[in-house]
Amino acid sequence: MRLQARILCTLIFLCPAISAASTPADLAALASDPEWLALLHVNRGSTLHNRGESYVDDDAFFLAPDGDVDFLAELNATITAVAAAHSPTRCRFPARYQFLVRRLAWPDDGGLSHCDELQHWLAHIPNQRAVLVFPASYLNSPSSMFGHTLLRLDDSKNPDSVWHSWAVNFGAAIAPDDNSIVYVYRGLAGGYPGQFVIVPYVTKIQEYSHMENRDMWEYTLNLNSEQIERMNLHVWELRGINFDYYFLDENCSFRLLELIDVAQPGISQTDGLRLAEPPVNTVRALYKANLISGRIYRPSKAVQIESERQQLSDAEQRLVKQLIADPAIASSDTFLAYPESQRHLMALLAYQILRFEHRKEDRSQDVAHRSMALLNIVNRNPGPADYPVITPPPPEDGHGTQMLSIGGGQEDSNDFGEIGYRFTYHDWIDRNQGFLKGAQIEAADIRLRSTDSGSLKLQSADLVHIRSLSARNELIKPLSWFVQGGLERAEADNQEKLVRFVQGGPGLAWQADNLMPYAFITARLENNSVYSPFLEPGAGAQAGLLWYLPYAEINIGSDGTYFANDDYRYRYFTHINIPISRQSAIRLEWQHKTWRGDHEDEVSLTWRQFFD
């Protein structure tokens, strides 16, 4: 009580007009106000760690010694620091100051007019529209394999004005020499600090759409200019402030929900337990809260190129390939025999592919010369200003990110029952609406099995299983790849053992309508108690066919591994997935497994239920 009395005396001295309203009970209520808690980034039960504390991991963000856990003390310290006119602390925490002005009805004493740096910053940061931007998943980067989210601030409601917009982005401060394995470990364990940055939006367009080849989805938020201004003031407060960064929950998407809580504190987006916060779940949460008023799809450069390529015949594509190597082909009788519109498309596609293939390099004189020559050909042959791209289903239309399964089957003559859980995210033959065909990202995929002759046991546990099929064609020939690691039951020396393994390798894939044939070369390291070395190396191959039908997804194929100790295993398989709804499916699987000394057949039927 002495501390509160001393604070009240200070307030009475500094700001007599509000002393009557600032009783201890009033201040205690104000310290639990949703907007105040949002400004302090308080964990209201959202994640398993730091419950009841501020997520901010930086002493510079707090004015009270224990302000990260005592929110009344932080409120009192803030009131004391910002009550006087021309206080420099107002300039450091303008969103807190404005909150107190509204809640305590402080008189107009000049407000933030003395904060020259802040006023200059606000004059350049738009507040007319806020847009949530979702660059789709990018499997070649561990930090972006589930996609990403950032906020775009526009100075106009015209969707074509984005070149003058700014982007608010939260990300981990990764050391330049950290490789993918180090990133995954430290990202899961909270080993990186995370910070908000605000940059021109054009840099993000270049990074995501052009450099990383990612589709971008833009969701206009139902926030007015006053709410956006409130959020901008808070972004100013967060400059250079460190948060803990966790790849699964306290990530880019969760932090943006916290910003939206500041803009519209009456509808909290961060209450309730969240085991994970994939970016697509952020989109779904904002739709559920009626905070999204519109959606725009911006295709990646690769999608645009593929859409244009499909409009050309095989002969025309061969001409495009020749144009890329030598633009002088445009003077040939073969090229000139085509109508102007087709010559325009062929030259445009050649130019785009040339730029796309060299987008991550310093442009050489040769590339610059060919690019200019191709542009001249485009200009000499009139054609459409752009070629439309078919908009795919949006990511929020996909199935939930977690999955439970229950089923049964027969392994030779033995019946079994099986239950499973997958923490995240999607495999090749899950319902593909809202996902990229040929892309698979699975983490913590666990299956438990019980047979007639045995108790419940672990059948497999994939720590991670990522596959990326990139279709090759006449013009672009990318590599595919996969990596998988975890535990599985395998046969060796006629014994079934739970083995630890990691495997992966490069591959090739093609696409013809809804068919995607593929082939991989594989390398495997296995820890098996039957083998004498701690790690037994092996090599092999995989090949198969993905078939996407309107009512089912099918994967037919075979794989095999030969080990350095002359042991071997191979199998043939057929997997059929039949979606019943957005959140449920039936899966039928058959496989014939052979190993040195024996073989067996297995068939199973499983119900799969998805949830967010």
C-alpha positions as MATLAB code, in Angstrom:
seq = 'MRLQARILCTLIFLCPAISAASTPADLAALASDPEWLALLHVNRGSTLHNRGESYVDDDAFFLAPDGDVDFLAELNATITAVAAAHSPTRCRFPARYQFLVRRLAWPDDGGLSHCDELQHWLAHIPNQRAVLVFPASYLNSPSSMFGHTLLRLDDSKNPDSVWHSWAVNFGAAIAPDDNSIVYVYRGLAGGYPGQFVIVPYVTKIQEYSHMENRDMWEYTLNLNSEQIERMNLHVWELRGINFDYYFLDENCSFRLLELIDVAQPGISQTDGLRLAEPPVNTVRALYKANLISGRIYRPSKAVQIESERQQLSDAEQRLVKQLIADPAIASSDTFLAYPESQRHLMALLAYQILRFEHRKEDRSQDVAHRSMALLNIVNRNPGPADYPVITPPPPEDGHGTQMLSIGGGQEDSNDFGEIGYRFTYHDWIDRNQGFLKGAQIEAADIRLRSTDSGSLKLQSADLVHIRSLSARNELIKPLSWFVQGGLERAEADNQEKLVRFVQGGPGLAWQADNLMPYAFITARLENNSVYSPFLEPGAGAQAGLLWYLPYAEINIGSDGTYFANDDYRYRYFTHINIPISRQSAIRLEWQHKTWRGDHEDEVSLTWRQFFD';
ca = [
       0.000    0.000    0.000;
       2.882    2.408    0.705;
       4.157    1.924   -2.841;
       0.715    2.586   -4.325;
       0.275    5.665   -2.126;
       3.621    7.051   -3.238;
       2.710    6.444   -6.904;
      -0.650    8.149   -6.390;
       1.040   11.134   -4.798;
       3.321   11.368   -7.808;
       0.359   11.205  -10.157;
      -1.513   13.867   -8.176;
       1.514   16.121   -8.432;
       2.153   15.480  -12.133;
      -1.387   15.294  -13.412;
      -3.992   16.706  -10.960;
      -6.826   16.511  -13.513;
      -6.887   12.717  -13.436;
      -6.150   12.027   -9.769;
      -9.775   11.475   -8.840;
     -10.137    8.687  -11.391;
      -6.831    6.973  -10.587;
      -7.630    4.992   -7.475;
      -5.732    1.763   -6.726;
      -8.782   -0.228   -7.842;
      -8.948    1.718  -11.116;
      -5.275    1.092  -11.822;
      -5.542   -2.621  -10.986;
      -8.441   -2.940  -13.429;
      -6.521   -1.003  -16.059;
      -3.514   -3.314  -15.656;
      -5.698   -6.258  -16.704;
      -7.271   -4.419  -19.650;
      -6.917   -6.514  -22.858;
      -5.268   -3.630  -24.695;
      -2.658   -3.128  -21.981;
      -1.897   -6.849  -21.939;
      -1.632   -6.776  -25.728;
       0.814   -3.853  -25.577;
       2.980   -5.875  -23.183;
       2.636   -9.095  -25.257;
       1.384  -11.089  -22.283;
       1.029  -14.849  -22.712;
      -2.593  -15.482  -21.766;
      -2.272  -19.256  -21.995;
      -1.402  -19.317  -25.692;
       1.760  -21.433  -25.477;
       3.117  -23.975  -23.013;
       6.105  -21.895  -21.898;
       6.157  -18.429  -20.260;
       2.503  -18.561  -19.280;
       1.386  -15.450  -17.414;
       4.501  -13.560  -18.494;
       5.383  -11.230  -21.316;
       6.757  -12.864  -24.447;
       9.242   -9.994  -24.774;
      12.749  -11.096  -23.827;
      14.375   -7.684  -23.585;
      14.823   -5.498  -20.484;
      14.782   -2.377  -22.668;
      11.057   -2.909  -23.264;
      10.108   -2.512  -19.594;
      10.166    0.477  -17.249;
       9.596   -1.467  -14.021;
      12.254   -3.957  -12.833;
       9.710   -6.801  -12.925;
       7.483   -5.354  -15.625;
       7.544   -8.587  -17.626;
       5.516  -10.356  -14.907;
       3.963   -7.546  -12.824;
       1.770   -5.664  -15.250;
       0.397   -3.270  -12.631;
       3.944   -2.253  -11.721;
       4.684   -1.673  -15.406;
       1.499    0.393  -15.710;
       2.410    2.548  -12.741;
       5.974    3.026  -13.992;
       4.647    4.011  -17.431;
       2.160    6.506  -15.985;
       4.919    8.119  -13.946;
       7.272    8.288  -16.948;
       4.862    9.715  -19.540;
       2.565   11.947  -17.464;
       4.659   15.103  -17.832;
       4.357   17.133  -21.041;
       7.339   16.767  -23.393;
       8.382   13.543  -21.653;
      10.968   11.673  -23.794;
       9.404    8.394  -22.651;
       6.251    9.334  -24.573;
       8.383    9.293  -27.707;
       9.767    5.861  -26.794;
       6.354    4.320  -25.970;
       3.757    6.298  -27.942;
       1.205    3.460  -28.104;
       1.264    3.107  -24.310;
       0.888    6.863  -23.941;
      -2.103    6.990  -26.292;
      -3.691    4.102  -24.390;
      -3.404    6.055  -21.131;
      -4.759    9.220  -22.744;
      -7.881    7.338  -23.838;
      -8.414    5.378  -20.632;
      -7.567    8.127  -18.130;
      -8.962   11.082  -20.106;
      -5.736   13.048  -19.851;
      -5.945   16.688  -21.003;
      -4.326   17.854  -24.244;
      -0.850   19.073  -23.323;
       0.827   18.707  -26.687;
       0.775   14.915  -26.743;
       3.459   13.548  -29.058;
       4.091   16.747  -31.015;
       7.608   17.103  -29.544;
       8.662   13.662  -30.843;
      10.324   14.783  -34.072;
      11.828   11.401  -35.031;
       8.524    9.616  -34.387;
       6.539   12.186  -36.374;
       8.923   11.883  -39.305;
       8.604    8.080  -39.214;
       4.791    8.184  -39.039;
       4.691   10.557  -42.010;
       6.291    7.856  -44.155;
       4.484    4.761  -42.812;
       1.065    4.232  -44.485;
      -2.096    3.730  -42.449;
      -4.852    3.501  -45.062;
      -4.964   -0.279  -45.368;
      -3.391   -3.336  -43.718;
      -2.933   -6.551  -45.682;
      -1.795   -9.937  -44.397;
       0.581  -11.404  -46.984;
       1.104  -15.165  -47.121;
       4.027  -16.289  -49.310;
       3.371  -19.987  -49.923;
       5.658  -22.762  -48.705;
       9.229  -22.894  -49.991;
      10.731  -26.331  -49.384;
      14.310  -25.276  -50.164;
      14.440  -23.182  -46.984;
      13.765  -24.747  -43.537;
      12.543  -21.396  -42.208;
       9.887  -21.157  -44.946;
       8.820  -24.755  -45.522;
       5.382  -24.069  -44.002;
       5.022  -20.680  -45.646;
       5.381  -17.275  -44.036;
       3.231  -14.299  -43.089;
       3.917  -10.580  -42.924;
       1.863   -7.400  -42.806;
       1.744   -4.905  -45.651;
       0.805   -1.284  -44.956;
      -0.691    0.635  -47.890;
      -1.112    4.367  -48.414;
      -4.113    3.749  -50.690;
      -6.989    1.303  -50.992;
      -5.995    0.707  -54.616;
      -4.530   -2.840  -54.825;
      -2.092   -1.673  -57.548;
      -0.394    0.809  -55.207;
       1.774   -1.818  -53.489;
       5.003   -0.394  -54.906;
       4.710    2.399  -52.329;
       3.789    0.093  -49.440;
       5.798   -1.030  -46.424;
       6.107   -4.508  -44.910;
       6.145   -5.401  -41.208;
       8.017   -8.671  -40.774;
       8.971  -10.791  -37.746;
      11.790  -13.293  -38.072;
      14.656  -15.015  -36.348;
      18.046  -13.325  -36.260;
      19.977  -16.188  -37.860;
      23.767  -16.252  -37.913;
      25.124  -16.176  -41.492;
      27.104  -19.406  -41.020;
      24.219  -21.452  -39.547;
      23.295  -24.338  -41.823;
      19.833  -25.898  -42.145;
      20.414  -28.507  -39.418;
      21.582  -25.878  -36.923;
      18.622  -23.668  -37.834;
      16.068  -26.440  -37.274;
      17.587  -27.363  -33.891;
      17.905  -23.814  -32.603;
      14.538  -22.811  -34.083;
      12.767  -25.641  -32.251;
      14.638  -25.000  -28.989;
      14.209  -21.208  -28.927;
      17.887  -20.588  -29.586;
      17.342  -17.500  -31.751;
      16.165  -14.015  -30.849;
      13.336  -12.697  -33.003;
      12.742   -9.091  -34.015;
      10.243   -6.987  -35.931;
      11.546   -5.047  -38.909;
       9.759   -2.732  -41.313;
      11.036   -2.491  -44.882;
       9.766   -1.372  -48.314;
       7.384   -4.018  -49.629;
       9.124   -4.188  -53.014;
      12.065   -5.938  -51.345;
       9.727   -8.697  -50.180;
       8.187   -9.057  -53.643;
      11.661   -9.580  -55.058;
      12.646  -11.985  -52.281;
       9.549  -14.191  -52.290;
       7.996  -14.064  -55.743;
      11.082  -13.650  -57.920;
      14.059  -14.981  -55.968;
      12.402  -17.822  -54.046;
       9.723  -18.648  -56.619;
       6.774  -18.474  -54.216;
       3.144  -17.692  -54.889;
       1.810  -14.870  -52.712;
      -1.680  -14.557  -51.244;
      -2.814  -11.176  -49.931;
      -5.667  -10.788  -47.431;
      -7.075   -7.315  -46.811;
      -7.814   -6.826  -43.104;
     -10.919   -5.152  -41.681;
      -8.934   -2.480  -39.848;
      -9.611    1.247  -40.123;
      -6.941    3.947  -40.266;
      -7.192    4.661  -36.523;
      -6.573    0.999  -35.673;
      -3.698    0.788  -38.131;
      -2.199    3.978  -36.641;
      -2.388    2.358  -33.192;
      -0.590   -0.695  -34.540;
       2.052    1.474  -36.228;
       2.771    3.253  -32.964;
       3.349   -0.100  -31.329;
       5.643   -1.243  -34.144;
       7.724    1.844  -33.332;
       7.932    0.646  -29.716;
       9.210   -2.760  -30.890;
      12.175   -1.463  -32.898;
      15.269   -3.448  -31.900;
      13.375   -5.365  -29.187;
      14.148   -9.073  -28.845;
      11.616  -11.859  -28.461;
      12.286  -15.551  -28.073;
      11.740  -17.230  -31.435;
      10.287  -20.728  -31.677;
       9.805  -22.249  -35.106;
       6.516  -23.995  -34.276;
       4.556  -21.605  -32.065;
       6.206  -18.237  -31.255;
       6.923  -17.570  -34.905;
       6.155  -14.977  -37.587;
       2.437  -15.772  -37.677;
       1.884  -15.683  -33.926;
       3.660  -12.351  -33.575;
       1.490  -10.805  -36.299;
      -1.621  -11.963  -34.433;
      -0.248  -10.079  -31.419;
       0.047   -6.919  -33.521;
      -3.551   -7.326  -34.657;
      -4.549   -7.697  -30.994;
      -3.063   -4.239  -30.408;
      -5.033   -2.812  -33.322;
      -8.295   -4.459  -32.244;
      -7.875   -5.574  -28.620;
     -11.530   -6.453  -28.108;
     -11.165   -9.528  -30.353;
      -8.089  -11.328  -29.049;
      -6.460  -13.680  -31.539;
      -3.895  -15.129  -29.119;
      -6.066  -16.473  -26.290;
      -6.206  -20.219  -25.757;
      -3.568  -22.934  -26.033;
      -1.680  -23.140  -29.338;
       0.686  -26.068  -29.769;
       1.731  -24.715  -33.165;
       0.991  -21.719  -35.351;
       1.496  -22.587  -39.028;
       0.935  -19.510  -41.191;
      -2.182  -20.974  -42.820;
      -3.809  -21.254  -39.389;
      -3.333  -17.509  -38.947;
      -5.329  -16.922  -42.110;
      -8.074  -19.239  -40.885;
      -8.181  -17.541  -37.482;
      -8.601  -14.118  -39.093;
     -11.402  -15.388  -41.329;
     -13.118  -16.867  -38.277;
     -12.901  -13.489  -36.522;
     -14.336  -11.751  -39.628;
     -11.168   -9.693  -39.996;
     -10.582  -10.412  -43.710;
     -12.501   -8.467  -46.337;
     -10.748   -9.539  -49.563;
      -8.140  -11.823  -51.117;
      -5.731  -11.419  -54.062;
      -3.489  -14.083  -55.624;
      -0.101  -13.079  -57.042;
       1.529  -15.986  -58.919;
       5.253  -16.579  -58.753;
       7.414  -16.052  -61.795;
       7.701  -19.827  -62.263;
       3.903  -20.200  -62.296;
       3.625  -17.434  -64.883;
       6.280  -19.094  -67.035;
       4.562  -22.485  -66.812;
       1.184  -20.984  -67.704;
       2.670  -19.355  -70.798;
       4.627  -22.484  -71.756;
       1.437  -24.556  -71.809;
       0.064  -22.283  -74.542;
       2.850  -23.331  -76.925;
       3.233  -26.475  -79.014;
       6.293  -28.731  -78.704;
       7.754  -27.176  -81.860;
       7.214  -23.661  -80.494;
       8.866  -24.619  -77.195;
      11.898  -25.877  -79.083;
      12.093  -22.489  -80.798;
      11.936  -20.778  -77.386;
      14.890  -22.891  -76.268;
      16.835  -21.834  -79.354;
      15.942  -18.168  -78.794;
      17.325  -18.311  -75.252;
      20.663  -19.539  -76.577;
      20.711  -17.261  -79.638;
      18.126  -14.461  -80.131;
      19.243  -14.228  -83.794;
      16.934  -17.214  -84.414;
      14.174  -14.593  -84.579;
      15.372  -13.768  -88.106;
      14.898  -17.328  -89.338;
      12.119  -18.299  -91.727;
      10.854  -20.847  -89.194;
      10.267  -18.170  -86.527;
       8.865  -15.589  -88.956;
       6.332  -18.121  -90.289;
       4.366  -17.819  -87.038;
       1.749  -15.075  -86.440;
       2.930  -11.969  -84.564;
       1.045  -12.957  -81.429;
       2.849  -16.308  -81.233;
       6.211  -14.694  -81.960;
       5.483  -12.253  -79.126;
       4.723  -15.087  -76.688;
       7.768  -17.139  -77.688;
      10.151  -14.183  -77.347;
       8.557  -13.096  -74.066;
       8.850  -16.588  -72.636;
      12.471  -16.857  -73.747;
      13.246  -13.534  -72.025;
      11.472  -14.567  -68.803;
      13.217  -17.942  -68.634;
      16.620  -16.369  -69.262;
      16.064  -13.870  -66.448;
      14.607  -16.558  -64.146;
      17.531  -18.942  -64.587;
      20.048  -16.197  -63.765;
      18.021  -14.395  -61.071;
      20.448  -15.251  -58.258;
      23.577  -14.288  -60.139;
      25.257  -11.034  -61.041;
      24.135  -10.421  -64.605;
      26.933  -11.082  -67.066;
      27.465   -9.110  -70.250;
      26.283  -12.093  -72.290;
      23.012  -12.439  -70.331;
      22.405   -8.696  -70.516;
      23.015   -8.713  -74.292;
      20.635  -11.639  -74.890;
      17.996  -10.121  -72.584;
      18.008   -6.835  -74.483;
      17.832   -8.628  -77.840;
      14.836  -10.704  -76.677;
      13.054   -7.592  -75.374;
      13.512   -5.964  -78.785;
      11.917   -9.012  -80.423;
       8.994   -8.793  -77.979;
       8.464   -5.115  -78.837;
       8.642   -5.751  -82.587;
       5.859   -8.342  -82.375;
       2.686   -6.964  -80.763;
       0.847   -9.181  -78.318;
      -1.193   -9.153  -75.099;
       0.063   -7.008  -72.215;
      -0.105  -10.075  -69.961;
      -1.259  -13.656  -70.015;
      -3.777  -14.644  -67.326;
      -2.927  -17.362  -64.827;
      -5.593  -19.671  -63.429;
      -5.996  -18.963  -59.704;
      -5.536  -22.159  -57.661;
      -7.538  -22.934  -54.502;
      -6.264  -20.741  -51.635;
      -4.163  -22.313  -48.864;
      -6.870  -21.871  -46.211;
      -9.098  -24.267  -48.194;
      -6.693  -27.112  -47.461;
      -7.117  -29.723  -44.759;
      -6.106  -29.115  -41.141;
      -2.459  -29.194  -40.204;
      -2.704  -32.042  -37.660;
      -4.037  -35.543  -38.240;
      -5.341  -38.527  -36.230;
      -5.813  -41.920  -37.864;
      -7.304  -45.260  -36.902;
      -7.470  -48.407  -38.965;
      -6.473  -51.987  -39.382;
      -5.236  -54.556  -41.823;
      -3.421  -57.776  -42.398;
       0.287  -58.540  -42.538;
       0.472  -61.913  -44.265;
      -1.883  -63.962  -42.058;
      -1.682  -61.700  -38.999;
      -4.413  -59.150  -38.368;
      -3.501  -55.821  -36.810;
      -5.038  -52.605  -35.581;
      -3.287  -49.260  -35.849;
      -3.602  -45.725  -34.545;
      -1.562  -42.740  -35.639;
      -0.948  -39.065  -35.070;
       0.830  -36.557  -37.283;
       1.728  -33.221  -35.799;
       1.970  -31.566  -39.186;
       1.408  -31.066  -42.199;
       0.731  -32.803  -45.537;
       1.850  -35.817  -47.578;
       1.824  -36.478  -51.308;
      -1.608  -38.062  -51.484;
      -3.506  -36.119  -48.843;
      -6.366  -34.091  -50.312;
      -4.340  -31.719  -52.496;
      -6.683  -28.715  -52.609;
      -4.828  -25.727  -51.159;
      -1.439  -27.483  -51.411;
       1.238  -27.702  -54.065;
       1.077  -30.994  -55.981;
       4.182  -33.070  -55.450;
       5.151  -31.328  -52.203;
       5.237  -33.193  -48.887;
       6.138  -31.927  -45.424;
       5.584  -34.257  -42.477;
       6.871  -33.842  -38.925;
       6.276  -36.058  -35.870;
       4.315  -38.721  -37.756;
       3.768  -41.598  -35.301;
       2.052  -44.971  -35.807;
       1.274  -47.524  -33.092;
       0.252  -51.088  -34.016;
      -1.286  -54.015  -32.136;
      -1.441  -57.561  -33.581;
      -3.259  -60.757  -32.558;
      -0.024  -62.090  -31.107;
       1.364  -58.989  -29.473;
       0.650  -55.833  -27.497;
       0.600  -52.257  -28.752;
       4.019  -51.240  -30.095;
       5.624  -48.413  -32.001;
       5.503  -49.195  -35.705;
       7.150  -46.025  -36.995;
       7.968  -42.465  -35.978;
       9.113  -40.083  -38.681;
      10.833  -37.084  -37.160;
      10.796  -35.372  -40.536;
       9.844  -36.441  -44.056;
      10.102  -33.833  -46.806;
       9.689  -34.470  -50.529;
       9.763  -31.923  -53.308;
       8.822  -32.871  -56.858;
       9.705  -30.195  -59.411;
       8.391  -31.142  -62.836;
      10.836  -30.973  -65.746;
       9.830  -29.919  -69.239;
      11.378  -28.913  -72.556;
      12.465  -25.519  -71.217;
      13.141  -25.870  -67.469;
      14.816  -28.890  -65.889;
      14.894  -28.593  -62.090;
      15.984  -31.312  -59.671;
      13.636  -32.945  -57.169;
      14.791  -34.172  -53.754;
      13.718  -35.805  -50.510;
      14.964  -36.298  -46.946;
      13.532  -38.547  -44.238;
      14.629  -39.512  -40.752;
      13.205  -41.295  -37.723;
      12.371  -44.839  -36.600;
      10.658  -47.694  -38.431;
      10.308  -51.459  -38.200;
      12.465  -53.250  -40.748;
      13.407  -56.851  -41.514;
      17.007  -58.058  -41.317;
      18.261  -61.617  -40.877;
      14.567  -62.684  -40.662;
      14.057  -60.521  -37.580;
      11.830  -57.458  -37.319;
      13.624  -54.656  -35.521;
      12.849  -51.028  -34.714;
      15.684  -49.231  -36.482;
      16.857  -45.631  -36.539;
      17.583  -44.216  -39.954;
      18.148  -41.192  -42.114;
      17.869  -41.242  -45.896;
      17.510  -38.912  -48.824;
      18.626  -38.096  -52.311;
      18.080  -36.202  -55.569;
      15.569  -37.113  -58.226;
      13.732  -36.222  -61.393;
      10.016  -35.646  -61.943;
       7.759  -34.848  -64.860;
       4.118  -33.864  -65.232;
       1.487  -34.641  -67.840;
      -1.905  -33.286  -66.829;
      -2.641  -34.996  -63.480;
       0.148  -37.588  -63.741;
       3.541  -37.052  -62.093;
       6.118  -39.814  -62.689;
       9.238  -39.561  -60.524;
      12.531  -41.305  -59.748;
      15.089  -40.822  -56.943;
      18.568  -42.049  -56.193;
      18.741  -42.766  -52.457;
      21.404  -42.978  -49.765;
      20.607  -44.397  -46.322;
      22.317  -44.698  -42.939;
      20.717  -47.188  -40.548;
      21.331  -48.078  -36.908;
      20.133  -51.685  -36.584;
      20.976  -54.024  -33.674;
      21.216  -56.950  -36.127;
      24.082  -55.243  -37.979;
      27.518  -55.165  -36.368;
      28.508  -51.593  -37.349;
      26.770  -48.843  -35.400;
      25.738  -47.251  -38.708;
      25.258  -49.373  -41.809;
      25.324  -47.439  -45.112;
      23.147  -48.335  -48.046;
      22.138  -47.028  -51.441;
      19.256  -47.624  -53.793;
      16.521  -46.055  -55.836;
      12.832  -45.141  -55.774;
      10.453  -44.724  -58.693;
       6.739  -44.241  -58.987;
       3.745  -42.387  -60.311;
       1.503  -39.854  -58.602;
      -1.986  -39.654  -60.051;
      -4.289  -36.838  -58.973;
      -7.931  -37.644  -59.749;
     -10.996  -35.504  -58.936;
     -12.089  -38.029  -56.296;
      -8.791  -39.607  -55.173;
      -5.017  -39.334  -55.022;
      -2.914  -42.394  -55.909;
       0.787  -43.226  -55.508;
       2.103  -46.379  -57.221;
       5.769  -47.282  -57.072;
       8.683  -49.298  -55.778;
      11.887  -48.711  -53.837;
      14.902  -50.717  -52.824;
      18.042  -50.421  -50.721;
      21.234  -52.464  -50.899;
      23.538  -52.264  -47.860;
      27.301  -52.423  -47.681;
      27.040  -55.749  -45.756;
      25.289  -57.351  -48.795;
      21.854  -57.240  -47.161;
      18.977  -55.805  -49.190;
      15.299  -54.817  -49.012;
      12.831  -53.751  -51.656;
       9.096  -53.313  -51.962;
       6.243  -52.543  -54.324;
       3.371  -50.399  -53.119;
       0.057  -48.780  -53.985;
      -1.452  -46.030  -51.813;
      -4.949  -44.680  -52.515;
      -6.405  -41.686  -50.653;
     -10.130  -40.909  -50.965;
     -11.179  -37.571  -49.397;
     -14.575  -37.663  -47.718;
     -14.587  -33.996  -46.740;
     -12.098  -31.190  -46.189;
     -11.132  -32.708  -42.836;
     -11.467  -36.464  -43.363;
     -10.303  -39.179  -45.744;
     -10.088  -42.948  -46.207;
      -6.728  -44.432  -47.165;
      -6.122  -47.890  -48.646;
      -2.531  -49.158  -48.751;
      -0.947  -52.319  -50.147;
       2.705  -53.261  -50.207;
       4.777  -56.287  -51.022;
       8.047  -56.348  -49.056;
      11.046  -58.548  -49.850;
      14.321  -58.916  -47.977;
      17.182  -61.379  -48.040;
      15.590  -64.652  -46.991;
      11.841  -63.915  -47.058;
       8.939  -61.693  -48.131;
       5.440  -60.651  -47.009;
       2.355  -58.751  -48.154;
       0.520  -56.116  -46.166;
      -2.826  -54.391  -46.749;
      -4.527  -51.774  -44.550;
      -7.540  -49.471  -44.464;
      -7.368  -46.280  -42.388;
      -9.671  -43.416  -41.443;
      -7.781  -40.100  -41.296;
      -9.209  -37.093  -39.454;
      -7.590  -33.663  -39.790;
      -7.853  -30.678  -37.463;
      -6.177  -27.290  -37.006;
];
